[in-house]
Coordinates of C-alpha atoms in Angstrom, one line a residue:
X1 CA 0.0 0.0 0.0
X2 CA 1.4 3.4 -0.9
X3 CA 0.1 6.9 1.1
X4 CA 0.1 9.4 -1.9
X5 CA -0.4 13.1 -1.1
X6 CA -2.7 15.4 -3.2
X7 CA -2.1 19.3 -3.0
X8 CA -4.8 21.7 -4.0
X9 CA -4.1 22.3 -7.9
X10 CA -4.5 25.9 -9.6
X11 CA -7.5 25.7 -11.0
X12 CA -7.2 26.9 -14.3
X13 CA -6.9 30.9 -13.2
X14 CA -3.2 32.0 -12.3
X15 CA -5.2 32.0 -8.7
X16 CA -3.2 31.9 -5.5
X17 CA -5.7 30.4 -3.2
X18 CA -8.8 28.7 -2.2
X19 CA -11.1 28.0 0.6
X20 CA -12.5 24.7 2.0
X21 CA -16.4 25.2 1.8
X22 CA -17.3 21.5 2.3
X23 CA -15.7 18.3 2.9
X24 CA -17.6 15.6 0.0
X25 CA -15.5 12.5 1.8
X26 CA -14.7 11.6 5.5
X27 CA -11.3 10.1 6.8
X28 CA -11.9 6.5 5.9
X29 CA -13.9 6.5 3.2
X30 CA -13.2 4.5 -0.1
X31 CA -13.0 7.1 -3.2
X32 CA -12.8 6.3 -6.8
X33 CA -10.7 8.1 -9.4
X34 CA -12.7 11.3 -10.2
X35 CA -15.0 11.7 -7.2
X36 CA -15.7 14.5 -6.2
X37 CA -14.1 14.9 -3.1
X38 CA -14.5 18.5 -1.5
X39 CA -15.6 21.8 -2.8
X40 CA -13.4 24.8 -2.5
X41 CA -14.4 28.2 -3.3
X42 CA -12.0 30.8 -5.2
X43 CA -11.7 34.1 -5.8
X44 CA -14.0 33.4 -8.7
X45 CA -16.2 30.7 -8.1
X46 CA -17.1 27.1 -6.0
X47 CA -15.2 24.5 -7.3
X48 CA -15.5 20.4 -7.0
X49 CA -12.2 19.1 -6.7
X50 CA -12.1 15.4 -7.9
X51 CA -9.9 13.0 -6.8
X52 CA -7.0 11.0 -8.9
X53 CA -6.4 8.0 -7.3
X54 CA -8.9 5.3 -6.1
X55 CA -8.2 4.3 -2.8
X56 CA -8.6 5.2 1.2
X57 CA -9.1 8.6 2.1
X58 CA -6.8 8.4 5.2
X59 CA -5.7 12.3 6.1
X60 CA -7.5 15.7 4.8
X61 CA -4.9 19.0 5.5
X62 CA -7.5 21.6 6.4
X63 CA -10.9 21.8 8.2
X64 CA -13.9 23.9 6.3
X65 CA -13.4 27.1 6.1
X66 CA -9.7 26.9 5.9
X67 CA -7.6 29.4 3.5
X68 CA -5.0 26.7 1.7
X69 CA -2.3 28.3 -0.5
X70 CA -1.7 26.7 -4.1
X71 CA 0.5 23.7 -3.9
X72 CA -0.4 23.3 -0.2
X73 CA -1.1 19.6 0.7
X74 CA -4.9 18.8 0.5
X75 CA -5.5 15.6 1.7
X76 CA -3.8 11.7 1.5
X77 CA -4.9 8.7 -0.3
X78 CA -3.7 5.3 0.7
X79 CA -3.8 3.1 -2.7
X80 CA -3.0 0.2 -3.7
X81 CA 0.8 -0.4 -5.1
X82 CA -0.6 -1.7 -8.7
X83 CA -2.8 1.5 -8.5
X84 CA -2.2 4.5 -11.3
X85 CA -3.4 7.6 -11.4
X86 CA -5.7 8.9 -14.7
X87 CA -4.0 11.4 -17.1
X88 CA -5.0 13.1 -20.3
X89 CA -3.9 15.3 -23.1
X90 CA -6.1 17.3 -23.0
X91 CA -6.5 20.5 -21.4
X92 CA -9.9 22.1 -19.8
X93 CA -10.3 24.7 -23.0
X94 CA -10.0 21.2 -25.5
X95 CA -6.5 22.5 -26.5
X96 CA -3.5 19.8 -26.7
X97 CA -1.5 19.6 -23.3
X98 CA 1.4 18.2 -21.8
X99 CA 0.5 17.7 -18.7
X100 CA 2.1 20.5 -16.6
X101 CA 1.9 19.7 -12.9
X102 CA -1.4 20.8 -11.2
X103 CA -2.0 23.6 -13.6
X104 CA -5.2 22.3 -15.0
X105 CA -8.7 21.4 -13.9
X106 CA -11.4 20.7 -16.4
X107 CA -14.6 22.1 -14.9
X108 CA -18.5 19.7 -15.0
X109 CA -19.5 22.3 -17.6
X110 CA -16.3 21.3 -20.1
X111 CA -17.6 18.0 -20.6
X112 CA -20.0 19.3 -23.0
X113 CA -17.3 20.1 -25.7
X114 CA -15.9 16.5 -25.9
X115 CA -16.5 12.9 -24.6
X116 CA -13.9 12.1 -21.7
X117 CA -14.6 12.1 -17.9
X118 CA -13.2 15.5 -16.2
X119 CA -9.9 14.8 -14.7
X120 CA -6.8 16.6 -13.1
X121 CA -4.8 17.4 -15.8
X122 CA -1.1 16.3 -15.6
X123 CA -1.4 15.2 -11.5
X124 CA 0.6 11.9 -10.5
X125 CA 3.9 10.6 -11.9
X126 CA 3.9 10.0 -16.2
X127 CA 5.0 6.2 -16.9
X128 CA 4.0 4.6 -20.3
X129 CA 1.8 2.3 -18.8
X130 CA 0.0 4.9 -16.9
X131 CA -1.3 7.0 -20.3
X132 CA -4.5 6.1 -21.5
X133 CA -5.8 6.7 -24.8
X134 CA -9.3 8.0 -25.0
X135 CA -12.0 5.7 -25.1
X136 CA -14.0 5.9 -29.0
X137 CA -17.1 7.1 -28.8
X138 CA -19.5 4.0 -29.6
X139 CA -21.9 3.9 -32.5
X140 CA -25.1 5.9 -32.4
X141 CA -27.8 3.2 -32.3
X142 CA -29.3 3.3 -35.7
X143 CA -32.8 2.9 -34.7
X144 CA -35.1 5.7 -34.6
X145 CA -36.3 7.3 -31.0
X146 CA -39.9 6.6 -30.3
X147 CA -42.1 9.7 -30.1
X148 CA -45.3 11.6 -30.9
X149 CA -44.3 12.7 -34.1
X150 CA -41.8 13.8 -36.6
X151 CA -39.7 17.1 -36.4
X152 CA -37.6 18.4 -39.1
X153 CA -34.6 20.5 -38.7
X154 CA -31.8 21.5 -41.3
X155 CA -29.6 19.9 -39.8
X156 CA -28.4 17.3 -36.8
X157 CA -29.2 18.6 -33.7
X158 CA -28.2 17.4 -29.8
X159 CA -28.1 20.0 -27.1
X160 CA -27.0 20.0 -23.9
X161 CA -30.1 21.7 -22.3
X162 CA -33.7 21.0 -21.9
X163 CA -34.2 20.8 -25.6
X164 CA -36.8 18.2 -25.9
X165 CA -38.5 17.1 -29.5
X166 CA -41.7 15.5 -29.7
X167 CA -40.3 12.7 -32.5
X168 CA -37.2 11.7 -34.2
X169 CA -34.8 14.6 -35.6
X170 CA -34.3 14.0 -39.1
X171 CA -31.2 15.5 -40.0
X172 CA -30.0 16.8 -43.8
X173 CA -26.6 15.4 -43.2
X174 CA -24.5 12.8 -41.4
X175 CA -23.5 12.4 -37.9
X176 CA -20.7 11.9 -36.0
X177 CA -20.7 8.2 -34.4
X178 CA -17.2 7.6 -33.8
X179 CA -13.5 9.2 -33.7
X180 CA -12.3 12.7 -32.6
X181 CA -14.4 15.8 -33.1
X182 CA -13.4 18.3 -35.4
X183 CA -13.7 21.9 -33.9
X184 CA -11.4 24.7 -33.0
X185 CA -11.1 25.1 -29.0
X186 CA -13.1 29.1 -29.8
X187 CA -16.0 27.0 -31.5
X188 CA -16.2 23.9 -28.7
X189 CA -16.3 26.7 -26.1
X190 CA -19.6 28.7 -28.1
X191 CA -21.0 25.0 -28.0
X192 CA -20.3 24.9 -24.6
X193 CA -22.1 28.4 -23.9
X194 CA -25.2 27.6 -26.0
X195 CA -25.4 24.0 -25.1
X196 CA -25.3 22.0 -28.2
X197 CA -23.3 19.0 -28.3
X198 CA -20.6 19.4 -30.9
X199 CA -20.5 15.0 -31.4
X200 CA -24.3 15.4 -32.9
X201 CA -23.3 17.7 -35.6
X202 CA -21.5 17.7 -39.2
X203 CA -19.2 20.0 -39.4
X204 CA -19.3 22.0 -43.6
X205 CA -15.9 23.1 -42.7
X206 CA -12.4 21.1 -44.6
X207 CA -12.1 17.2 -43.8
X208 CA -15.8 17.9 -41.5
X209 CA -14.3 20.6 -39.2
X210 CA -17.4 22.2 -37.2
X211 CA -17.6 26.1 -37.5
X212 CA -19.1 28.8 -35.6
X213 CA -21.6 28.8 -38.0
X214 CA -22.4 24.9 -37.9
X215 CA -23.0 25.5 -33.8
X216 CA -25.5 28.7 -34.2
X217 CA -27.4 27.0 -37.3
X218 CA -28.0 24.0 -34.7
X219 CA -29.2 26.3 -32.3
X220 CA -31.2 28.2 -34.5
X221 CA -32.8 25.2 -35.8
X222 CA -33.3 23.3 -32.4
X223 CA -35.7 26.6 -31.4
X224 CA -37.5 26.9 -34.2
X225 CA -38.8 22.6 -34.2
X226 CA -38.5 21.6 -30.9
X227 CA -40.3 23.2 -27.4
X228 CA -38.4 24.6 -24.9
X229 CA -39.0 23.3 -21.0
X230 CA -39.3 26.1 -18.2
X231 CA -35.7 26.1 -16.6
X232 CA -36.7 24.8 -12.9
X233 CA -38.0 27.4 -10.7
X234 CA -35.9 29.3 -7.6
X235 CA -36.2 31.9 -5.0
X236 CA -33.9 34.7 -5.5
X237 CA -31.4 34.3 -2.7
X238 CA -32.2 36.2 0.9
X239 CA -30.7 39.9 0.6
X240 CA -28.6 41.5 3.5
X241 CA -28.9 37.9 5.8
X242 CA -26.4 37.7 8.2
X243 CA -24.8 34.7 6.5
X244 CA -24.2 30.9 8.2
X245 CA -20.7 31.1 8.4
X246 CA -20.8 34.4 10.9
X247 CA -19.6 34.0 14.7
X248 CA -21.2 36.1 17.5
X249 CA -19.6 37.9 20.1
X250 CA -21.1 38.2 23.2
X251 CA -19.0 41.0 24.4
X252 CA -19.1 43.7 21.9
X253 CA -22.9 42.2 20.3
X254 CA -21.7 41.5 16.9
X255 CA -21.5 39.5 14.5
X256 CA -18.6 38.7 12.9
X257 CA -18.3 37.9 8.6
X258 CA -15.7 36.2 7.2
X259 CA -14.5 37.6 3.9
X260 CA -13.2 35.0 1.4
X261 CA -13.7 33.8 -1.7
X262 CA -15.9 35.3 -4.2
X263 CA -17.0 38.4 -2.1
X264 CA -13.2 39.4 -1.0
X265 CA -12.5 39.2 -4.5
X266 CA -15.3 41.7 -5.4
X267 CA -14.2 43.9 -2.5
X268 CA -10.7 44.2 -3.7
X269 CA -12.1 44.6 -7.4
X270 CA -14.5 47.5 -6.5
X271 CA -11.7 49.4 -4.5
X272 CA -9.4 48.9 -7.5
X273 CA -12.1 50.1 -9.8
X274 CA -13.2 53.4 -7.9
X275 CA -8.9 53.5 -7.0
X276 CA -7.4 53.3 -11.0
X277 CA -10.8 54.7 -13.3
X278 CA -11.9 58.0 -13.1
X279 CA -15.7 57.2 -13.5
X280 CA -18.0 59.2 -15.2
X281 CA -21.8 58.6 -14.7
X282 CA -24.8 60.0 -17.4
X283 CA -28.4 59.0 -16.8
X284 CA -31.1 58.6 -20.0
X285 CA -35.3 57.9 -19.1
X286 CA -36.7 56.4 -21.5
X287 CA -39.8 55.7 -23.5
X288 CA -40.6 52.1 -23.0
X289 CA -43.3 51.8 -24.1
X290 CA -43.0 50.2 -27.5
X291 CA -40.0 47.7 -26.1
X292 CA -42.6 46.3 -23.5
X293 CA -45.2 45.7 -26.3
X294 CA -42.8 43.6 -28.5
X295 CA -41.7 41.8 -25.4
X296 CA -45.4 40.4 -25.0
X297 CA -45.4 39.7 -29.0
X298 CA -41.9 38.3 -28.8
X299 CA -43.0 36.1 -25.8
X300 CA -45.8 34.3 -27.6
X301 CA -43.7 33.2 -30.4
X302 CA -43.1 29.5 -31.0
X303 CA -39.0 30.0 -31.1
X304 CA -39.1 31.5 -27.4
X305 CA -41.5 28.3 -26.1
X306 CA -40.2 28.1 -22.3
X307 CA -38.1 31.5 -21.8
X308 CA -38.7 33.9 -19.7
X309 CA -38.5 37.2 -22.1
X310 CA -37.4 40.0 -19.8
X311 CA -36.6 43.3 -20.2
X312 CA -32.6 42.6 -20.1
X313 CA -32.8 41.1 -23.4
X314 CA -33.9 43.8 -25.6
X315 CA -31.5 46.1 -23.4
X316 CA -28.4 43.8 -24.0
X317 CA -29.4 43.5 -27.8
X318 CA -29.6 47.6 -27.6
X319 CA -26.1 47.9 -26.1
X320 CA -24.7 45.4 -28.4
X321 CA -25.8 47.6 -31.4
X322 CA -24.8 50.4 -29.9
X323 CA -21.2 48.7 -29.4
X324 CA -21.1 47.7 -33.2
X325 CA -21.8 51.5 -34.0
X326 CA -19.3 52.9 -31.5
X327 CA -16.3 50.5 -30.9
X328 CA -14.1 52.4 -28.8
X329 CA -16.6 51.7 -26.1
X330 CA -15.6 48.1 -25.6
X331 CA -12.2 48.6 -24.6
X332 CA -9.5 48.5 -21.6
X333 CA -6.9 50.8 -20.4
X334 CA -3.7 49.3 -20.3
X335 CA -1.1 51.3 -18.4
X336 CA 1.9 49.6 -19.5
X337 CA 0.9 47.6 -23.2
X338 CA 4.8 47.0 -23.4
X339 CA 5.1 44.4 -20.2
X340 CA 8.2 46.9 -19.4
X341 CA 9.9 46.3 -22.6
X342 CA 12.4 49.2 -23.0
X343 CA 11.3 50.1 -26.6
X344 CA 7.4 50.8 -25.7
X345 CA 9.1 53.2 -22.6
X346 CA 6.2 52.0 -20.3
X347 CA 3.3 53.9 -22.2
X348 CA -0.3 53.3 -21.7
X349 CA -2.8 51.8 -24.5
X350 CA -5.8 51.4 -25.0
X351 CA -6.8 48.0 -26.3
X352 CA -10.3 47.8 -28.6
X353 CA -12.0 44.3 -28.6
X354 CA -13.1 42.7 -31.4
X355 CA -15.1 40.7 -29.8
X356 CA -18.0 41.8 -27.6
X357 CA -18.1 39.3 -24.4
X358 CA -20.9 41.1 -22.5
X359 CA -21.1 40.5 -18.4
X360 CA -24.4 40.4 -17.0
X361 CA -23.9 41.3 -12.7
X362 CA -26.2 39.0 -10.5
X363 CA -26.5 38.7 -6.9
X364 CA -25.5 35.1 -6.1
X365 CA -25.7 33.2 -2.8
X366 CA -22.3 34.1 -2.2
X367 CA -22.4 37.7 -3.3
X368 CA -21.8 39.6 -6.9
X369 CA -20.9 37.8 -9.7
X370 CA -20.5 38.9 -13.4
X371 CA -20.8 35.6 -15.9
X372 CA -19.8 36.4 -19.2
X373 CA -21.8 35.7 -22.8
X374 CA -19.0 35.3 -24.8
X375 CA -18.9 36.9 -28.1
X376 CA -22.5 38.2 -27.9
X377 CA -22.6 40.3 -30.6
X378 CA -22.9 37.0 -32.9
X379 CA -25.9 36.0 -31.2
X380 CA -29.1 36.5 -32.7
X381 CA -32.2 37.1 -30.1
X382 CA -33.3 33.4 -29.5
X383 CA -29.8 33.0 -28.8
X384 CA -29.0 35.7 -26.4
X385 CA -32.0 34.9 -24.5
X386 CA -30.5 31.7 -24.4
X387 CA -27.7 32.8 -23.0
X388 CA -28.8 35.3 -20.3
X389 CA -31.5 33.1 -19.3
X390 CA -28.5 30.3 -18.9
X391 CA -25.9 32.1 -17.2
X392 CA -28.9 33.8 -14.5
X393 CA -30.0 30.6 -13.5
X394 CA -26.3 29.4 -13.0
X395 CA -25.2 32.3 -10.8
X396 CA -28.3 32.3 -8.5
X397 CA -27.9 28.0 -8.6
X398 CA -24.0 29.1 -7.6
X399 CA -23.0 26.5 -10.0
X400 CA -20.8 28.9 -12.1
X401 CA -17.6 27.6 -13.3
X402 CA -14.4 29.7 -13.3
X403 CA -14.4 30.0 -17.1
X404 CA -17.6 31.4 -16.8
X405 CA -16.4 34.5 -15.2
X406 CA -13.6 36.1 -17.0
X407 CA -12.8 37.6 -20.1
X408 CA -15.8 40.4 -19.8
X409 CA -14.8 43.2 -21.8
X410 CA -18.4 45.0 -21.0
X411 CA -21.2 44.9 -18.4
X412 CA -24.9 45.4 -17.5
X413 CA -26.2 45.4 -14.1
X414 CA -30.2 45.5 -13.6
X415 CA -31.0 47.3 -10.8
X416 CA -34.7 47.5 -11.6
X417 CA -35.4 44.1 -10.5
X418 CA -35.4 45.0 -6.8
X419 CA -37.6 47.8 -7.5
X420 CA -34.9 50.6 -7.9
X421 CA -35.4 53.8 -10.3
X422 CA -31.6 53.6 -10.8
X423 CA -28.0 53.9 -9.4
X424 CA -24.4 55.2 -10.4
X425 CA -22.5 51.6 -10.8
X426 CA -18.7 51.1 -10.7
X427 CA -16.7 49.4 -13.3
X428 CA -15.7 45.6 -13.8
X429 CA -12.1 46.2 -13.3
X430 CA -10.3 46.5 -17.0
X431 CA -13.9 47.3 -18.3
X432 CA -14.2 50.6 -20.2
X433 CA -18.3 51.2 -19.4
X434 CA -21.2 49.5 -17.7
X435 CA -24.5 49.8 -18.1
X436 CA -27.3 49.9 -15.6
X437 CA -31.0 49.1 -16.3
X438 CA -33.2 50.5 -13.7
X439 CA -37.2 49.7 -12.8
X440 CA -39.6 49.7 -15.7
X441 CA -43.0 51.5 -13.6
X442 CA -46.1 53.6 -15.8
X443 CA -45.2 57.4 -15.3
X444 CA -46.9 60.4 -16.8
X445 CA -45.0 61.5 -20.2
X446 CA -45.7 63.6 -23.0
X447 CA -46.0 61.7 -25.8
X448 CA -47.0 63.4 -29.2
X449 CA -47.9 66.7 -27.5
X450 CA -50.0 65.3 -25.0
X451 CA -49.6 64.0 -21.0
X452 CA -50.1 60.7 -20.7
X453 CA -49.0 57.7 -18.7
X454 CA -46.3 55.4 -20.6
X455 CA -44.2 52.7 -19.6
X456 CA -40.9 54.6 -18.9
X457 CA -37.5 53.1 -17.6
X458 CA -34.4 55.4 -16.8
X459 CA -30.9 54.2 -18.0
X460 CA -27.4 54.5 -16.5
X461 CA -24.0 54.4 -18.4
X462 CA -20.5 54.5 -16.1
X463 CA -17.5 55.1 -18.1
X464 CA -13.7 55.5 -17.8
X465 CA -13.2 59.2 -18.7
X466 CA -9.8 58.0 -19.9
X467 CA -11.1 55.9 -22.6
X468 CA -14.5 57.8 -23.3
X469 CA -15.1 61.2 -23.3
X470 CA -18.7 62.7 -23.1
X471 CA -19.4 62.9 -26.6
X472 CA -18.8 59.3 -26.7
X473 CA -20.6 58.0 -23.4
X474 CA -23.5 60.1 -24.9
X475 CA -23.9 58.9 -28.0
X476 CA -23.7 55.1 -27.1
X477 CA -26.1 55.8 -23.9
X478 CA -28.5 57.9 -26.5
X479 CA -28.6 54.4 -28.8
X480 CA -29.8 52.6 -26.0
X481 CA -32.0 54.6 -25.3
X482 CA -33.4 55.4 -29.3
X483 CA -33.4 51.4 -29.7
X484 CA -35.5 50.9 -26.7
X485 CA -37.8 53.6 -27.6
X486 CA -38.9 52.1 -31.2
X487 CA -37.5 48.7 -30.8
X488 CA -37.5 48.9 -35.0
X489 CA -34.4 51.0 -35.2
X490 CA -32.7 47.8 -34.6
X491 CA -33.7 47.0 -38.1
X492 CA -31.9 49.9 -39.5
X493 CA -29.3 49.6 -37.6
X494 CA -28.0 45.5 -37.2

């Protein structure tokens, strides 16, 4: 029998440290390779870590609600001598790896992209007889699934969510049933995002390779045929609750928090913010009206069966647009581009995105989070909704992955929902502008030379004054605000 020591990994982020929330396995217990064996929470998010040996948990290096350092021991496994540890080429993104220590762990929401079991990337000694090839996927059974009926799509179709047809999917092409999938680690992450399962698809790209376009034609096509289920129901999380983990003194009659994880990452993120930016706040109300009505139209069509349309999604098509006319907007300060290379002589730059990867700020259990939509400006509206409707049930669930929260490059928060006209919000860090959606309520407005009572919502844009000036800040607030007003200058403008 061999005692082999596992120490907590990086997990995926450049992070320095994590928090035991929850122990998954006790002192004694028999674990298989994989299983999840305690739950840590990082500066970004709670995080199953799984184990990589079978064997006897026999030692675990930290109670809950201890701080561990990267590389610290973690816990002890007592296998058995003939026992190997599970390893994989493959990093967490679907890129090729070499196995680099601890530096990898592939999250539940990765599996999606390809077939394998998630597994810590590179952990335990590399001997020939310890690689493993991965396993080929089996046929797909040839027989057709049993249901009420036929439904036609363009093409092959399998998502990841609650995507349910009411017969069999005939398909204008082949399927996958065996070997590697074809996709660029960009394209298996948009699967990832919108739920489709790349394996199901053929790819139109050279020698079958799946494109962006393959994914968002499958999810296009899956909403048009097929139903969507309600995502399950839950209560917003309690607001301002002194939380579980919170000791009481006696002496001085307080309580006292612990801040870790996720909400001392925000805390340090916010001072930064207010510390580096010089923020710049303009407020815009709004004519509603017209925006609420297509919401209602929009709701009772077949392709958005099962999602809740809110209000967020025809402000985060708006800002989108309003991105596409005015780029600078989605954009970063960087204070040194050069890395302190002599020849750039430390100079700031400002770096433009091509890509808009909008973050949507939700209260979570554990505090603020901002999940990403990446590259939302290729969405069309079935899929944005999609996606915010995704990414909000996630955060309040707390079952966010790291990857889901990095890489925004622009933000909306929505105030409104707890009843607020509006507020002044501060930047995601490296952020150039955020926007905040206040409460939607009938008011009295002059519309067409006479007072009457419209459906009016008031708008807030925070900028960095660095990057944007006011002519800028008002011009991208003032197309929010002209696309929300008559919902059909999207036409003119998209």
């Amino acid at each position: 029998m061999t005692q082999r020591q596992f120490r907590l990994p990086d997990l995926g982020e450049g992070l320095t440290e994590a928090d035991i929330v929850r122990w998954l396995a006790q002192v004694g217990d028999t674990v298989t390779v994989n299983q999840p064996l305690v739950e840590v929470e990082t500066a970004k998010a709670v995080v199953e870590v799984p184990s990589p040996f079978a064997g006897i948990l026999v030692e675990t290096h930290g109670a809950e609600g201890t701080t561990l350092a990267v590389g610290a021991p973690l816990l002890t496994i007592q296998t058995a001598d003939t026992d190997t540890y599970v390893d994989t080429d493959t990093n967490a993104d679907g890129t090729g790896g070499n196995g680099t220590g601890a530096n990898s762990l592939p999250t539940s929401r990765d599996a999606g992209s390809i077939e394998r079991t998630p597994v810590l990337v590179g952990y335990g000694p590399r001997t020939a007889e310890s690689r493993r090839r991965r396993p080929r996927r089996p046929p797909t059974p040839a027989g057709p699934v049993h249901t009420a009926g036929p439904v036609h799509t363009a093409g092959p179709v399998h998502t990841a969510g609650p995507v349910h047809t009411a017969g069999p999917v005939h398909t204008a092409g082949p399927v996958h049933t065996a070997g590697p999938v074809l996709a660029k680690p960009p394209v298996r992450k948009l699967a990832r995002d919108l739920g489709v399962d790349l394996a199901s698809l053929a790819g139109t790209g050279p020698d079958g390779t799946i494109s962006r376009a393959d994914v968002e034609a499958a999810v296009r096509a899956a909403a048009r045929t097929a139903p969507l289920a309600a995502p399950p129901t839950r209560d917003a999380p309690p607001i301002g609750v002194i939380p579980a983990g919170a000791t009481f003194s006696a002496e001085t009659r307080t309580w006292h928090v612990p801040v870790t994880g996720i909400r001392r990452s925000m805390a340090q993120a916010m001072v930064a913010s207010v510390s580096a930016a010089p923020h710049v706040t303009e407020f815009l109300t709004v004519d509603a009206t017209a925006t609420m009505a297509a919401r209602d139209r929009i709701a009772a069509l077949p392709e958005f069966t099962g999602i809740k349309i809110t209000p967020l999604l025809f402000v985060a098509r708006a800002l989108l647009i309003a991105v596409r006319r005015h780029p600078m907007i989605n954009s970063s300060w960087v204070e040194d581009a050069g890395g302190g290379r002599p020849e750039n002589g430390g100079r700031p730059e400002i770096h433009v995105y091509d890509r808009v990867n909008l973050g949507i700020a939700v209260a979570g259990p554990r505090g603020l989070v901002v999940p990403t939509i990446p590259d939302a400006g290729r969405l069309d509206v079935v899929g944005l909704a999609h996606a915010l409707a995704g990414l909000t049930t996630a955060a309040r669930a707390d079952r966010l992955s790291p990857a889901d929260l990095r890489g925004g490059t622009i933000t909306i928060t929505n105030v409104g929902v707890l009843g607020v006209d509006i507020g002044t919000p501060i930047l995601n860090p490296g952020e150039a502008a955020i926007l905040a959606l206040g409460s939607i309520r009938p008011m009295p407005w002059v519309h067409e030379g006479q007072l009457t009572v419209r459906t009016v919502v008031q708008l807030a844009l925070s900028f960095d004054h660095r990057i944007v000036d006011g002519a800028l800040g008002s011009a991208v607030l003032a197309d929010v605000g002209a696309v929300i007003t008559d919902p059909t200058v999207a036409l003119a403008w998209s």
